[in-house]
GROMACS .gro file of N, CA and C in nm:
model
  405
    1UNK      N    1   4.891   9.523   5.255
    1UNK     CA    2   4.901   9.423   5.151
    1UNK      C    3   4.833   9.473   5.024
    2UNK      N    4   4.904   9.465   4.915
    2UNK     CA    5   4.851   9.509   4.787
    2UNK      C    6   4.826   9.388   4.698
    3UNK      N    7   4.717   9.314   4.727
    3UNK     CA    8   4.685   9.194   4.650
    3UNK      C    9   4.561   9.211   4.564
    4UNK      N   10   4.517   9.334   4.547
    4UNK     CA   11   4.396   9.358   4.469
    4UNK      C   12   4.414   9.324   4.321
    5UNK      N   13   4.537   9.320   4.274
    5UNK     CA   14   4.562   9.291   4.133
    5UNK      C   15   4.505   9.155   4.092
    6UNK      N   16   4.499   9.058   4.185
    6UNK     CA   17   4.447   8.926   4.148
    6UNK      C   18   4.297   8.930   4.121
    7UNK      N   19   4.227   9.026   4.180
    7UNK     CA   20   4.083   9.038   4.155
    7UNK      C   21   4.053   9.084   4.014
    8UNK      N   22   4.149   9.146   3.948
    8UNK     CA   23   4.128   9.199   3.813
    8UNK      C   24   4.146   9.094   3.704
    9UNK      N   25   4.209   8.981   3.735
    9UNK     CA   26   4.239   8.881   3.633
    9UNK      C   27   4.113   8.835   3.562
   10UNK      N   28   4.011   8.798   3.637
   10UNK     CA   29   3.889   8.746   3.577
   10UNK      C   30   3.822   8.846   3.484
   11UNK      N   31   3.812   8.972   3.526
   11UNK     CA   32   3.744   9.071   3.442
   11UNK      C   33   3.827   9.105   3.318
   12UNK      N   34   3.960   9.104   3.330
   12UNK     CA   35   4.044   9.130   3.213
   12UNK      C   36   4.030   9.018   3.111
   13UNK      N   37   4.037   8.893   3.157
   13UNK     CA   38   4.024   8.779   3.065
   13UNK      C   39   3.886   8.780   3.000
   14UNK      N   40   3.782   8.801   3.079
   14UNK     CA   41   3.645   8.806   3.026
   14UNK      C   42   3.633   8.914   2.917
   15UNK      N   43   3.682   9.033   2.947
   15UNK     CA   44   3.672   9.144   2.851
   15UNK      C   45   3.751   9.117   2.724
   16UNK      N   46   3.872   9.064   2.738
   16UNK     CA   47   3.954   9.038   2.619
   16UNK      C   48   3.890   8.932   2.529
   17UNK      N   49   3.835   8.827   2.590
   17UNK     CA   50   3.769   8.723   2.511
   17UNK      C   51   3.647   8.782   2.440
   18UNK      N   52   3.566   8.853   2.515
   18UNK     CA   53   3.443   8.909   2.459
   18UNK      C   54   3.473   9.004   2.342
   19UNK      N   55   3.568   9.093   2.361
   19UNK     CA   56   3.602   9.190   2.256
   19UNK      C   57   3.658   9.120   2.133
   20UNK      N   58   3.754   9.028   2.154
   20UNK     CA   59   3.819   8.959   2.041
   20UNK      C   60   3.720   8.872   1.964
   21UNK      N   61   3.649   8.786   2.035
   21UNK     CA   62   3.559   8.691   1.967
   21UNK      C   63   3.445   8.765   1.899
   22UNK      N   64   3.388   8.862   1.968
   22UNK     CA   65   3.278   8.939   1.907
   22UNK      C   66   3.324   9.010   1.781
   23UNK      N   67   3.442   9.072   1.784
   23UNK     CA   68   3.490   9.144   1.665
   23UNK      C   69   3.515   9.049   1.548
   24UNK      N   70   3.556   8.927   1.576
   24UNK     CA   71   3.584   8.831   1.469
   24UNK      C   72   3.456   8.767   1.413
   25UNK      N   73   3.354   8.750   1.498
   25UNK     CA   74   3.239   8.669   1.457
   25UNK      C   75   3.104   8.740   1.462
   26UNK      N   76   3.102   8.871   1.489
   26UNK     CA   77   2.973   8.939   1.510
   26UNK      C   78   2.885   8.937   1.385
   27UNK      N   79   2.943   8.945   1.267
   27UNK     CA   80   2.859   8.944   1.147
   27UNK      C   81   2.801   8.805   1.121
   28UNK      N   82   2.874   8.702   1.157
   28UNK     CA   83   2.828   8.565   1.135
   28UNK      C   84   2.732   8.519   1.243
   29UNK      N   85   2.757   8.563   1.368
   29UNK     CA   86   2.674   8.523   1.482
   29UNK      C   87   2.630   8.646   1.559
   30UNK      N   88   2.530   8.717   1.511
   30UNK     CA   89   2.488   8.842   1.578
   30UNK      C   90   2.431   8.819   1.718
   31UNK      N   91   2.385   8.699   1.748
   31UNK     CA   92   2.328   8.668   1.879
   31UNK      C   93   2.433   8.613   1.977
   32UNK      N   94   2.559   8.614   1.938
   32UNK     CA   95   2.667   8.562   2.022
   32UNK      C   96   2.658   8.622   2.161
   33UNK      N   97   2.656   8.535   2.263
   33UNK     CA   98   2.632   8.578   2.401
   33UNK      C   99   2.748   8.534   2.489
   34UNK      N  100   2.792   8.623   2.578
   34UNK     CA  101   2.902   8.596   2.671
   34UNK      C  102   2.850   8.607   2.813
   35UNK      N  103   2.898   8.518   2.899
   35UNK     CA  104   2.857   8.523   3.038
   35UNK      C  105   2.967   8.466   3.127
   36UNK      N  106   2.967   8.510   3.252
   36UNK     CA  107   3.054   8.449   3.352
   36UNK      C  108   2.969   8.398   3.467
   37UNK      N  109   2.840   8.381   3.442
   37UNK     CA  110   2.745   8.330   3.540
   37UNK      C  111   2.700   8.191   3.499
   38UNK      N  112   2.687   8.102   3.596
   38UNK     CA  113   2.642   7.966   3.566
   38UNK      C  114   2.491   7.958   3.548
   39UNK      N  115   2.421   8.066   3.580
   39UNK     CA  116   2.276   8.067   3.564
   39UNK      C  117   2.239   8.086   3.417
   40UNK      N  118   2.140   8.012   3.373
   40UNK     CA  119   2.094   8.021   3.235
   40UNK      C  120   1.990   8.132   3.225
   41UNK      N  121   2.007   8.222   3.129
   41UNK     CA  122   1.905   8.327   3.114
   41UNK      C  123   1.772   8.266   3.071
   42UNK      N  124   1.662   8.333   3.102
   42UNK     CA  125   1.530   8.281   3.068
   42UNK      C  126   1.511   8.270   2.917
   43UNK      N  127   1.577   8.355   2.842
   43UNK     CA  128   1.571   8.350   2.697
   43UNK      C  129   1.714   8.329   2.644
   44UNK      N  130   1.761   8.202   2.639
   44UNK     CA  131   1.901   8.178   2.601
   44UNK      C  132   1.930   8.220   2.458
   45UNK      N  133   2.052   8.265   2.438
   45UNK     CA  134   2.100   8.304   2.305
   45UNK      C  135   2.215   8.211   2.268
   46UNK      N  136   2.231   8.186   2.139
   46UNK     CA  137   2.335   8.095   2.094
   46UNK      C  138   2.409   8.155   1.975
   47UNK      N  139   2.535   8.124   1.962
   47UNK     CA  140   2.620   8.051   2.055
   47UNK      C  141   2.642   8.130   2.184
   48UNK      N  142   2.667   8.055   2.292
   48UNK     CA  143   2.695   8.114   2.422
   48UNK      C  144   2.837   8.076   2.464
   49UNK      N  145   2.910   8.175   2.514
   49UNK     CA  146   3.046   8.153   2.567
   49UNK      C  147   3.040   8.177   2.717
   50UNK      N  148   3.062   8.070   2.794
   50UNK     CA  149   3.062   8.078   2.941
   50UNK      C  150   3.207   8.073   2.989
   51UNK      N  151   3.250   8.181   3.055
   51UNK     CA  152   3.388   8.194   3.101
   51UNK      C  153   3.389   8.180   3.252
   52UNK      N  154   3.448   8.070   3.300
   52UNK     CA  155   3.445   8.037   3.442
   52UNK      C  156   3.588   8.033   3.497
   53UNK      N  157   3.617   8.124   3.590
   53UNK     CA  158   3.750   8.123   3.652
   53UNK      C  159   3.753   8.012   3.757
   54UNK      N  160   3.853   7.926   3.746
   54UNK     CA  161   3.872   7.818   3.843
   54UNK      C  162   3.960   7.868   3.957
   55UNK      N  163   3.960   7.796   4.066
   55UNK     CA  164   4.041   7.840   4.179
   55UNK      C  165   4.189   7.833   4.143
   56UNK      N  166   4.263   7.932   4.186
   56UNK     CA  167   4.406   7.941   4.157
   56UNK      C  168   4.488   7.910   4.280
   57UNK      N  169   4.617   7.922   4.265
   57UNK     CA  170   4.704   7.903   4.380
   57UNK      C  171   4.822   7.998   4.371
   58UNK      N  172   4.874   8.034   4.486
   58UNK     CA  173   4.986   8.128   4.495
   58UNK      C  174   5.117   8.061   4.456
   59UNK      N  175   5.202   8.138   4.391
   59UNK     CA  176   5.337   8.095   4.356
   59UNK      C  177   5.431   8.211   4.383
   60UNK      N  178   5.559   8.182   4.395
   60UNK     CA  179   5.662   8.286   4.403
   60UNK      C  180   5.665   8.363   4.533
   61UNK      N  181   5.642   8.296   4.646
   61UNK     CA  182   5.648   8.366   4.773
   61UNK      C  183   5.791   8.413   4.802
   62UNK      N  184   5.800   8.531   4.862
   62UNK     CA  185   5.931   8.580   4.904
   62UNK      C  186   5.947   8.549   5.054
   63UNK      N  187   6.060   8.589   5.112
   63UNK     CA  188   6.086   8.556   5.253
   63UNK      C  189   5.987   8.620   5.349
   64UNK      N  190   5.940   8.740   5.317
   64UNK     CA  191   5.843   8.806   5.405
   64UNK      C  192   5.705   8.742   5.395
   65UNK      N  193   5.671   8.692   5.278
   65UNK     CA  194   5.543   8.627   5.252
   65UNK      C  195   5.425   8.714   5.294
   66UNK      N  196   5.437   8.846   5.270
   66UNK     CA  197   5.330   8.937   5.310
   66UNK      C  198   5.250   8.990   5.192
   67UNK      N  199   5.279   8.942   5.071
   67UNK     CA  200   5.201   8.980   4.955
   67UNK      C  201   5.201   8.865   4.855
   68UNK      N  202   5.108   8.871   4.762
   68UNK     CA  203   5.101   8.769   4.658
   68UNK      C  204   5.179   8.820   4.537
   69UNK      N  205   5.287   8.750   4.505
   69UNK     CA  206   5.373   8.791   4.395
   69UNK      C  207   5.330   8.733   4.261
   70UNK      N  208   5.276   8.612   4.262
   70UNK     CA  209   5.227   8.550   4.139
   70UNK      C  210   5.126   8.441   4.174
   71UNK      N  211   5.043   8.409   4.077
   71UNK     CA  212   4.941   8.306   4.095
   71UNK      C  213   4.934   8.219   3.971
   72UNK      N  214   4.885   8.098   3.988
   72UNK     CA  215   4.849   8.015   3.874
   72UNK      C  216   4.701   8.043   3.849
   73UNK      N  217   4.673   8.096   3.732
   73UNK     CA  218   4.538   8.135   3.693
   73UNK      C  219   4.482   8.030   3.599
   74UNK      N  220   4.358   7.984   3.625
   74UNK     CA  221   4.296   7.881   3.542
   74UNK      C  222   4.153   7.920   3.507
   75UNK      N  223   4.115   7.887   3.385
   75UNK     CA  224   3.979   7.912   3.339
   75UNK      C  225   3.926   7.790   3.267
   76UNK      N  226   3.797   7.766   3.286
   76UNK     CA  227   3.726   7.669   3.204
   76UNK      C  228   3.630   7.751   3.118
   77UNK      N  229   3.637   7.729   2.988
   77UNK     CA  230   3.553   7.805   2.896
   77UNK      C  231   3.470   7.706   2.816
   78UNK      N  232   3.339   7.731   2.816
   78UNK     CA  233   3.245   7.645   2.747
   78UNK      C  234   3.174   7.724   2.638
   79UNK      N  235   3.166   7.666   2.521
   79UNK     CA  236   3.089   7.725   2.411
   79UNK      C  237   2.976   7.628   2.381
   80UNK      N  238   2.854   7.679   2.385
   80UNK     CA  239   2.738   7.594   2.355
   80UNK      C  240   2.659   7.654   2.241
   81UNK      N  241   2.593   7.564   2.168
   81UNK     CA  242   2.513   7.607   2.054
   81UNK      C  243   2.397   7.510   2.037
   82UNK      N  244   2.290   7.556   1.975
   82UNK     CA  245   2.173   7.471   1.952
   82UNK      C  246   2.151   7.442   1.804
   83UNK      N  247   2.250   7.476   1.718
   83UNK     CA  248   2.235   7.452   1.575
   83UNK      C  249   2.322   7.335   1.530
   84UNK      N  250   2.455   7.348   1.548
   84UNK     CA  251   2.543   7.238   1.510
   84UNK      C  252   2.679   7.251   1.578
   85UNK      N  253   2.756   7.142   1.571
   85UNK     CA  254   2.886   7.136   1.639
   85UNK      C  255   2.988   7.229   1.574
   86UNK      N  256   2.980   7.248   1.444
   86UNK     CA  257   3.080   7.331   1.376
   86UNK      C  258   3.074   7.475   1.423
   87UNK      N  259   2.957   7.524   1.458
   87UNK     CA  260   2.947   7.661   1.512
   87UNK      C  261   3.018   7.670   1.647
   88UNK      N  262   2.997   7.572   1.733
   88UNK     CA  263   3.064   7.571   1.863
   88UNK      C  264   3.215   7.562   1.845
   89UNK      N  265   3.260   7.481   1.751
   89UNK     CA  266   3.403   7.467   1.725
   89UNK      C  267   3.463   7.598   1.673
   90UNK      N  268   3.393   7.664   1.584
   90UNK     CA  269   3.443   7.790   1.527
   90UNK      C  270   3.460   7.896   1.636
   91UNK      N  271   3.362   7.907   1.725
   91UNK     CA  272   3.372   8.004   1.833
   91UNK      C  273   3.485   7.964   1.928
   92UNK      N  274   3.495   7.835   1.961
   92UNK     CA  275   3.601   7.789   2.051
   92UNK      C  276   3.738   7.814   1.990
   93UNK      N  277   3.753   7.801   1.861
   93UNK     CA  278   3.882   7.829   1.797
   93UNK      C  279   3.924   7.974   1.820
   94UNK      N  280   3.831   8.067   1.815
   94UNK     CA  281   3.863   8.207   1.843
   94UNK      C  282   3.897   8.227   1.990
   95UNK      N  283   3.829   8.155   2.078
   95UNK     CA  284   3.861   8.162   2.221
   95UNK      C  285   4.004   8.114   2.245
   96UNK      N  286   4.040   8.003   2.184
   96UNK     CA  287   4.176   7.949   2.199
   96UNK      C  288   4.278   8.052   2.150
   97UNK      N  289   4.251   8.117   2.038
   97UNK     CA  290   4.345   8.216   1.985
   97UNK      C  291   4.372   8.328   2.084
   98UNK      N  292   4.267   8.383   2.145
   98UNK     CA  293   4.288   8.495   2.237
   98UNK      C  294   4.351   8.447   2.367
   99UNK      N  295   4.318   8.328   2.412
   99UNK     CA  296   4.383   8.275   2.533
   99UNK      C  297   4.532   8.254   2.509
  100UNK      N  298   4.568   8.208   2.390
  100UNK     CA  299   4.710   8.191   2.357
  100UNK      C  300   4.779   8.327   2.346
  101UNK      N  301   4.710   8.428   2.295
  101UNK     CA  302   4.767   8.563   2.290
  101UNK      C  303   4.796   8.616   2.430
  102UNK      N  304   4.714   8.574   2.527
  102UNK     CA  305   4.736   8.614   2.666
  102UNK      C  306   4.833   8.519   2.737
  103UNK      N  307   4.894   8.431   2.660
  103UNK     CA  308   4.998   8.337   2.706
  103UNK      C  309   4.946   8.228   2.799
  104UNK      N  310   4.819   8.194   2.787
  104UNK     CA  311   4.765   8.080   2.860
  104UNK      C  312   4.800   7.952   2.786
  105UNK      N  313   4.825   7.846   2.859
  105UNK     CA  314   4.844   7.713   2.800
  105UNK      C  315   4.709   7.643   2.798
  106UNK      N  316   4.688   7.561   2.699
  106UNK     CA  317   4.566   7.481   2.693
  106UNK      C  318   4.594   7.358   2.779
  107UNK      N  319   4.537   7.356   2.900
  107UNK     CA  320   4.565   7.243   2.989
  107UNK      C  321   4.477   7.123   2.957
  108UNK      N  322   4.357   7.147   2.907
  108UNK     CA  323   4.270   7.040   2.857
  108UNK      C  324   4.218   7.085   2.722
  109UNK      N  325   4.259   7.015   2.617
  109UNK     CA  326   4.215   7.052   2.483
  109UNK      C  327   4.063   7.053   2.477
  110UNK      N  328   4.007   7.141   2.394
  110UNK     CA  329   3.861   7.147   2.387
  110UNK      C  330   3.799   7.012   2.355
  111UNK      N  331   3.703   6.977   2.436
  111UNK     CA  332   3.628   6.853   2.422
  111UNK      C  333   3.492   6.888   2.364
  112UNK      N  334   3.444   6.808   2.271
  112UNK     CA  335   3.317   6.837   2.205
  112UNK      C  336   3.213   6.733   2.242
  113UNK      N  337   3.093   6.781   2.273
  113UNK     CA  338   2.984   6.694   2.314
  113UNK      C  339   2.858   6.731   2.236
  114UNK      N  340   2.775   6.632   2.211
  114UNK     CA  341   2.647   6.653   2.144
  114UNK      C  342   2.543   6.570   2.217
  115UNK      N  343   2.447   6.639   2.280
  115UNK     CA  344   2.341   6.570   2.352
  115UNK      C  345   2.207   6.629   2.309
  116UNK      N  346   2.131   6.551   2.238
  116UNK     CA  347   1.995   6.590   2.197
  116UNK      C  348   1.987   6.729   2.136
  117UNK      N  349   2.071   6.758   2.038
  117UNK     CA  350   2.065   6.885   1.968
  117UNK      C  351   2.128   7.001   2.043
  118UNK      N  352   2.201   6.971   2.148
  118UNK     CA  353   2.274   7.072   2.225
  118UNK      C  354   2.422   7.042   2.207
  119UNK      N  355   2.494   7.134   2.146
  119UNK     CA  356   2.634   7.112   2.110
  119UNK      C  357   2.722   7.195   2.202
  120UNK      N  358   2.825   7.133   2.256
  120UNK     CA  359   2.907   7.201   2.355
  120UNK      C  360   3.054   7.167   2.334
  121UNK      N  361   3.137   7.270   2.356
  121UNK     CA  362   3.282   7.255   2.351
  121UNK      C  363   3.337   7.311   2.481
  122UNK      N  364   3.423   7.234   2.549
  122UNK     CA  365   3.478   7.275   2.678
  122UNK      C  366   3.629   7.267   2.673
  123UNK      N  367   3.696   7.375   2.713
  123UNK     CA  368   3.842   7.376   2.720
  123UNK      C  369   3.888   7.439   2.851
  124UNK      N  370   4.005   7.400   2.895
  124UNK     CA  371   4.063   7.458   3.016
  124UNK      C  372   4.199   7.519   2.983
  125UNK      N  373   4.225   7.632   3.048
  125UNK     CA  374   4.345   7.711   3.019
  125UNK      C  375   4.413   7.750   3.150
  126UNK      N  376   4.547   7.757   3.147
  126UNK     CA  377   4.622   7.787   3.270
  126UNK      C  378   4.749   7.862   3.237
  127UNK      N  379   4.786   7.953   3.327
  127UNK     CA  380   4.915   8.021   3.318
  127UNK      C  381   4.951   8.079   3.453
  128UNK      N  382   5.081   8.103   3.471
  128UNK     CA  383   5.129   8.175   3.588
  128UNK      C  384   5.130   8.322   3.553
  129UNK      N  385   5.075   8.404   3.643
  129UNK     CA  386   5.070   8.548   3.623
  129UNK      C  387   5.139   8.615   3.740
  130UNK      N  388   5.238   8.699   3.710
  130UNK     CA  389   5.307   8.775   3.812
  130UNK      C  390   5.237   8.908   3.838
  131UNK      N  391   5.266   8.963   3.952
  131UNK     CA  392   5.202   9.089   3.995
  131UNK      C  393   5.214   9.200   3.891
  132UNK      N  394   5.324   9.206   3.819
  132UNK     CA  395   5.345   9.316   3.722
  132UNK      C  396   5.325   9.273   3.577
  133UNK      N  397   5.274   9.151   3.556
  133UNK     CA  398   5.248   9.105   3.419
  133UNK      C  399   5.130   9.178   3.359
  134UNK      N  400   5.129   9.186   3.228
  134UNK     CA  401   5.019   9.247   3.154
  134UNK      C  402   4.954   9.137   3.070
  135UNK      N  403   4.821   9.126   3.082
  135UNK     CA  404   4.750   9.025   3.002
  135UNK      C  405   4.723   9.079   2.867
   0.00000   0.00000   0.00000
């Protein structure tokens, strides 16, 4: 069974977001931090982009059903900041752009929250990816 390609989805999406967003915003936000871990670093940096792969499901089974031909891939991406909401929105807008370039649909439009000086934007993205697709 050659199903290792599904293990690469998360790292490809993480890398593409990090490279794209950093190149667009590095001069404005030199402390911009990317993570795929839910653990908070002891010295947090802001804005922070947390990229969380959600559980997917198989699609496109053939009659043999001995390999994974395609999957529904989903991500929840959170941008947090400790200065203001507009910074979180600006970073999230760049995240949305790169996710759309990778042909993800926005399944939940970015939601914005403000709790005691902590500003957060959360969006969810989904697409079907075939074994031979390129992100």
